[in-house]
mmCIF file of C-alpha atoms in Angstrom:
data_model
loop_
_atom_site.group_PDB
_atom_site.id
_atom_site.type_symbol
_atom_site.label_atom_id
_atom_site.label_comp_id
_atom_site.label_asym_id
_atom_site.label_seq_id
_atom_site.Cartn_x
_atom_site.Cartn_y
_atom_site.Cartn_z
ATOM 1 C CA UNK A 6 0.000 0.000 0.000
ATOM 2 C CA UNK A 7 1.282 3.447 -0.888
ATOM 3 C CA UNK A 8 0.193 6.663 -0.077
ATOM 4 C CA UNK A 9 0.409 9.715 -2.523
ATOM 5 C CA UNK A 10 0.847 13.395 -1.036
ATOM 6 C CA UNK A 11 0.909 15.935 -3.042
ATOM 7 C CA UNK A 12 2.312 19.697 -1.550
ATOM 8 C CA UNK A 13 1.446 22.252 -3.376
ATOM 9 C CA UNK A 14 1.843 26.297 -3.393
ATOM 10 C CA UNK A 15 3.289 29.594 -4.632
ATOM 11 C CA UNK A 16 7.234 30.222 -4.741
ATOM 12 C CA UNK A 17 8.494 31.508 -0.950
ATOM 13 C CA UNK A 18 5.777 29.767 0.961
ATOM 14 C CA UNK A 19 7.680 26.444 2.318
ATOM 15 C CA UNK A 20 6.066 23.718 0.418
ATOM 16 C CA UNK A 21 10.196 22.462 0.046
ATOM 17 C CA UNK A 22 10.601 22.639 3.935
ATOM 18 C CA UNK A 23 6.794 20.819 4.196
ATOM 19 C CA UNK A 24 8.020 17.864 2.441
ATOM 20 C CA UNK A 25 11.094 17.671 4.035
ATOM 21 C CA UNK A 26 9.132 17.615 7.300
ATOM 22 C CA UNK A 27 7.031 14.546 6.028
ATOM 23 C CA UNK A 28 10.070 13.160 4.344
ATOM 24 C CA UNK A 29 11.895 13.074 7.499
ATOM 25 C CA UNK A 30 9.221 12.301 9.914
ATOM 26 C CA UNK A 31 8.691 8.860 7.939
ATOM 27 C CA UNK A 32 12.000 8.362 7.746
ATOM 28 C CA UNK A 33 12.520 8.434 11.347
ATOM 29 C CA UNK A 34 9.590 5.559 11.699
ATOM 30 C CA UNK A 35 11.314 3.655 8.901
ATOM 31 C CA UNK A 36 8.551 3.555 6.354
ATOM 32 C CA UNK A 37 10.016 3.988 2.725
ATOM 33 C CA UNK A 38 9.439 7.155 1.078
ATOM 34 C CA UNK A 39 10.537 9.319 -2.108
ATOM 35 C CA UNK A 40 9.801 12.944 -2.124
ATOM 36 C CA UNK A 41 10.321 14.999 -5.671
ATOM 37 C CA UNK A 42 10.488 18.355 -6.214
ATOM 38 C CA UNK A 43 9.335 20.828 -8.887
ATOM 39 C CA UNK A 44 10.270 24.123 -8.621
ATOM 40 C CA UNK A 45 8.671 25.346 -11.477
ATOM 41 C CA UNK A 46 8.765 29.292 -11.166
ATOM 42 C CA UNK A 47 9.559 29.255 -7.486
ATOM 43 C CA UNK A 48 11.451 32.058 -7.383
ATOM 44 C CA UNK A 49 9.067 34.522 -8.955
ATOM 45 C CA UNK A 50 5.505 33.741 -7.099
ATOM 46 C CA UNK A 51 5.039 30.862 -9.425
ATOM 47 C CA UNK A 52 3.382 27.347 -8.796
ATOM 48 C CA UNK A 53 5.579 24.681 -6.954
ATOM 49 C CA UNK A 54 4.955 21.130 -6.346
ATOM 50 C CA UNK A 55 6.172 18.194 -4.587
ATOM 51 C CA UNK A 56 5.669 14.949 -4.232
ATOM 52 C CA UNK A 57 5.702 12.176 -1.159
ATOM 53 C CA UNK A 58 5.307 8.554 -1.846
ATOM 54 C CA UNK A 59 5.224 6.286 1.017
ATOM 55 C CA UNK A 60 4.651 2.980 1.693
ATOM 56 C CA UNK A 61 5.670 -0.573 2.029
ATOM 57 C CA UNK A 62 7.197 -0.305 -1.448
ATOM 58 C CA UNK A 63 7.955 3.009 -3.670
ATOM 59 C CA UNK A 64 9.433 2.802 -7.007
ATOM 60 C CA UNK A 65 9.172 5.929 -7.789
ATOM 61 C CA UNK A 66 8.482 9.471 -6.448
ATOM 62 C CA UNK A 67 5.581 10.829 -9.427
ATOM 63 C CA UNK A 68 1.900 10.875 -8.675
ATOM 64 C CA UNK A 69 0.107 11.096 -11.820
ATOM 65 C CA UNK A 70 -3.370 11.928 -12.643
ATOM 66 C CA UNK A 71 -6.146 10.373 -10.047
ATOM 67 C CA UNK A 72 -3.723 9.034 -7.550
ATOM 68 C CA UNK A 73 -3.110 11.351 -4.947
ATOM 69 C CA UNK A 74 -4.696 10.221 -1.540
ATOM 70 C CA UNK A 75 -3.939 13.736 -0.363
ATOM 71 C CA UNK A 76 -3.256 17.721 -1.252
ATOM 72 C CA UNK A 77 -1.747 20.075 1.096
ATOM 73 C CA UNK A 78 -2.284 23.345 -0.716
ATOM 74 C CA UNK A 79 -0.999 26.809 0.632
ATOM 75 C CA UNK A 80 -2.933 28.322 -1.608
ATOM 76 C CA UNK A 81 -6.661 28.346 -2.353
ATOM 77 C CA UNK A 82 -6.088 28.280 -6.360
ATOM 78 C CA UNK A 83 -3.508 25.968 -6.031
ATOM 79 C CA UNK A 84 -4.942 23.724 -4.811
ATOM 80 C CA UNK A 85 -7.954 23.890 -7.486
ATOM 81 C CA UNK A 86 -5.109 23.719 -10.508
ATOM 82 C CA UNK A 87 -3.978 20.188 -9.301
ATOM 83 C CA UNK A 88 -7.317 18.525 -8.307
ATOM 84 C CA UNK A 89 -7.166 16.426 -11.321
ATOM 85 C CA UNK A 90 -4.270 14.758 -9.552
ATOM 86 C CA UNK A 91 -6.600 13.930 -6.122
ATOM 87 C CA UNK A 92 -8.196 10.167 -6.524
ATOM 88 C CA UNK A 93 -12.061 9.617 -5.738
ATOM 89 C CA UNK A 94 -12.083 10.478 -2.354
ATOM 90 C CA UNK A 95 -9.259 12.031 -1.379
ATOM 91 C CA UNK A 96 -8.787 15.092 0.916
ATOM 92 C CA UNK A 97 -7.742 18.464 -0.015
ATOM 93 C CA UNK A 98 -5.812 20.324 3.169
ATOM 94 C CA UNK A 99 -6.052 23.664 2.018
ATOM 95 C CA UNK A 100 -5.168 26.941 3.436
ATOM 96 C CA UNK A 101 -8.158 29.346 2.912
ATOM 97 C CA UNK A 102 -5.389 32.042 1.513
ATOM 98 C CA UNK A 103 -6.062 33.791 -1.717
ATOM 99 C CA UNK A 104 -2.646 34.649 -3.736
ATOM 100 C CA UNK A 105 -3.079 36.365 -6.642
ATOM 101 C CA UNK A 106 -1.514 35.257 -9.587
ATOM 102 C CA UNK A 107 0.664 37.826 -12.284
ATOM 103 C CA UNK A 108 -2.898 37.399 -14.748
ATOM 104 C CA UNK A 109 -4.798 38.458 -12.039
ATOM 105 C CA UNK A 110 -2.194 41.554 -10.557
ATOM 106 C CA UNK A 111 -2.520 42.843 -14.171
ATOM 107 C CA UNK A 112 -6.231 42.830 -15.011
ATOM 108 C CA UNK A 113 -6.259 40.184 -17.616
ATOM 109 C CA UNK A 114 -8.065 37.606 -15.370
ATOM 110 C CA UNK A 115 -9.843 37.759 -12.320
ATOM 111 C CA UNK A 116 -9.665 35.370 -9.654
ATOM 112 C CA UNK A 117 -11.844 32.474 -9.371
ATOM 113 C CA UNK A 118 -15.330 32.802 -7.396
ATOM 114 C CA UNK A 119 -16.100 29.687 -4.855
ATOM 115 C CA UNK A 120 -12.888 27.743 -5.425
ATOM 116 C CA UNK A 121 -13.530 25.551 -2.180
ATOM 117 C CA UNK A 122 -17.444 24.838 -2.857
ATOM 118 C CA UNK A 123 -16.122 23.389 -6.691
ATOM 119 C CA UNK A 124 -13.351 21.485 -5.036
ATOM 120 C CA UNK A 125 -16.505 19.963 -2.579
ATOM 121 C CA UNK A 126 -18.623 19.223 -5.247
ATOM 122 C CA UNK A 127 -16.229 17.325 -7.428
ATOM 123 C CA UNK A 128 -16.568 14.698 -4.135
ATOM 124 C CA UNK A 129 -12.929 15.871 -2.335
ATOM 125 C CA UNK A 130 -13.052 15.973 0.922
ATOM 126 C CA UNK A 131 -12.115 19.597 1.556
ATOM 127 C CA UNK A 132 -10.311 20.452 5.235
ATOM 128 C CA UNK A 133 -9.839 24.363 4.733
ATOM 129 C CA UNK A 134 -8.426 26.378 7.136
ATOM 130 C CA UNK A 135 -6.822 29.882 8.084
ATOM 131 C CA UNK A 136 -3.347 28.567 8.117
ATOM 132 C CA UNK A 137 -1.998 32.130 7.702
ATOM 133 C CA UNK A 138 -3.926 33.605 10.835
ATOM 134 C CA UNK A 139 -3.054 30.963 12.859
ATOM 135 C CA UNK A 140 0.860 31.232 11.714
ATOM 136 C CA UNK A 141 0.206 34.783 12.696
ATOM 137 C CA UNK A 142 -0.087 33.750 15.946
ATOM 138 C CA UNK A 143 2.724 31.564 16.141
ATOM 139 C CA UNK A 144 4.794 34.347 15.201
ATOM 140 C CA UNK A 145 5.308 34.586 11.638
ATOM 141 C CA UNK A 146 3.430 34.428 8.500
ATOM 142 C CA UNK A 147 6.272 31.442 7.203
ATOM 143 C CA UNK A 148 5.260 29.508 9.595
ATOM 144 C CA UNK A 149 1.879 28.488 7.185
ATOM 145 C CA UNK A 150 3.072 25.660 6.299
ATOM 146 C CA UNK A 151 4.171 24.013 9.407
ATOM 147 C CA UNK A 152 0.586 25.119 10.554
ATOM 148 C CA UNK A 153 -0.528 22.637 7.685
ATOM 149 C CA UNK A 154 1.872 19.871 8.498
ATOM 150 C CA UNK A 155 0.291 20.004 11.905
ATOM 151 C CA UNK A 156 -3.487 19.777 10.224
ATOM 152 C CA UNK A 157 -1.931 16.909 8.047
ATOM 153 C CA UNK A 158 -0.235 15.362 10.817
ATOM 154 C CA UNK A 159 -3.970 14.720 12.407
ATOM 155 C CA UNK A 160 -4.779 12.066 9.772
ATOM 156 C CA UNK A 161 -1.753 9.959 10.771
ATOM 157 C CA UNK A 162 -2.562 8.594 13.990
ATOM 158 C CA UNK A 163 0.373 5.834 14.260
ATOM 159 C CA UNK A 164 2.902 8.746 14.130
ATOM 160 C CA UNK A 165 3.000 10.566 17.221
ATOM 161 C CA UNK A 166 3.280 14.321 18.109
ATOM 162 C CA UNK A 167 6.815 14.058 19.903
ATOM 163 C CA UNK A 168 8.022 12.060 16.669
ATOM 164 C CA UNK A 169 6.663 15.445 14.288
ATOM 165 C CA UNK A 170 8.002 17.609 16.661
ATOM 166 C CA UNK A 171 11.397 15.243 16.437
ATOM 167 C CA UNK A 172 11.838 15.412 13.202
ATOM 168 C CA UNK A 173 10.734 19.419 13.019
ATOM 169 C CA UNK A 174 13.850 20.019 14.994
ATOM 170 C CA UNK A 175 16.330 17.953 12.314
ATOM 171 C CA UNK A 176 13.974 20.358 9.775
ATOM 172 C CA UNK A 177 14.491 23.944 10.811
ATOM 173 C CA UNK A 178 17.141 26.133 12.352
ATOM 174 C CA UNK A 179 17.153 26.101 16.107
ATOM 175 C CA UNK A 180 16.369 29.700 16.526
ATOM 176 C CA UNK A 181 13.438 29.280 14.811
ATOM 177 C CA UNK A 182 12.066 25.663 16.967
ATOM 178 C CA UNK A 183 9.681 27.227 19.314
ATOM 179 C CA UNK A 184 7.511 29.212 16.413
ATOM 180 C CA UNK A 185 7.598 26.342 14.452
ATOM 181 C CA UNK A 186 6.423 24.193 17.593
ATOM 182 C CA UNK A 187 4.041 26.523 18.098
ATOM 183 C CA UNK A 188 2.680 26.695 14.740
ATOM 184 C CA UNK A 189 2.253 23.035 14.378
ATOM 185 C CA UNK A 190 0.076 22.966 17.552
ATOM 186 C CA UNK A 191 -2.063 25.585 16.564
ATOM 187 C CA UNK A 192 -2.531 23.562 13.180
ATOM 188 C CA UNK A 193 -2.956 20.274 14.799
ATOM 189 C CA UNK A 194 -5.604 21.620 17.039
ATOM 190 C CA UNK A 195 -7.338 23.618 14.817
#
């Protein structure tokens, strides 16, 4: 059995440091995972994915079309441009934040209306939340992400807080521990 995660978001938000949170945290229990990253136009507000495959056996780190059991989106419309990727029944953990993209900033486009209540009625299972208000609280506005890990974290019952919070500390710089401790409880609570 493998599972298929896929993290996605705008450049700068810390979808990289999210999957190297998972990546880590599983390989801590010993499960075998491969994690891929695609950068895309990271550096310039653009989309960027990544991948996590874990299970008893991965082969290879892609999700394609219809196979991914979950999407942790920092990004409202992110989220909605990879759906096609979630399987029947999957979950989309998606932070309620509305980035707009360079179409949008200049006028040609305008941002989609009800992006949540489509994902819903396509039959996802849609966990939204104000990832950015709680990271706020925590301390910073970077801190998103981790708030998401900790939402994700929820559905994984055989892996325990102290081993997240374990492997957080191999993730991020020790001056910035506490916030990100923080910020995963507030996400994990939420």
């Amino acid at each position: 059995m493998t599972t298929n995660v896929m993290i996605v978001g705008v450049g700068g938000q810390g979808s990289l440091l999210a999957s190297k949170l998972l990546g880590r945290v599983l390989l801590n229990k010993g499960v075998q995972v491969k994690v891929s990253e695609v950068h895309g136009m990271s550096q310039r507000g653009g989309s960027v994915v990544t991948y996590v495959r874990f299970g008893d056996e991965v082969y290879s780190p892609v999700i394609d079309k219809g196979e991914a059991d979950y999407i942790i989106s920092f990004e409202t419309l992110e989220a909605a441009r990879y759906m096609e990727n979630l399987k029947l029944g999957g979950t989309v953990i998606v932070n309620d934040q509305q980035i707009d993209p360079m179409p949008v900033i200049t006028g040609a486009a305008s941002y989609p209306d009800n992006l949540l209540q489509k994902m819903k009625d396509s039959g996802a299972k849609v966990d939204s939340l104000d990832a950015l208000s709680l990271a706020l609280k925590a301390g910073s506005a970077k801190s998103a992400n981790i708030v998401l890990m900790g939402r994700f974290s929820t559905y994984y019952k055989d892996i325990s807080e102290e081993e997240w919070l374990d492997a957080l500390a191999q993730c991020v710089k020790p001056q910035f521990l506490e916030m990100n401790k923080k910020a995963f409880a507030l996400g994990r609570e939420s």
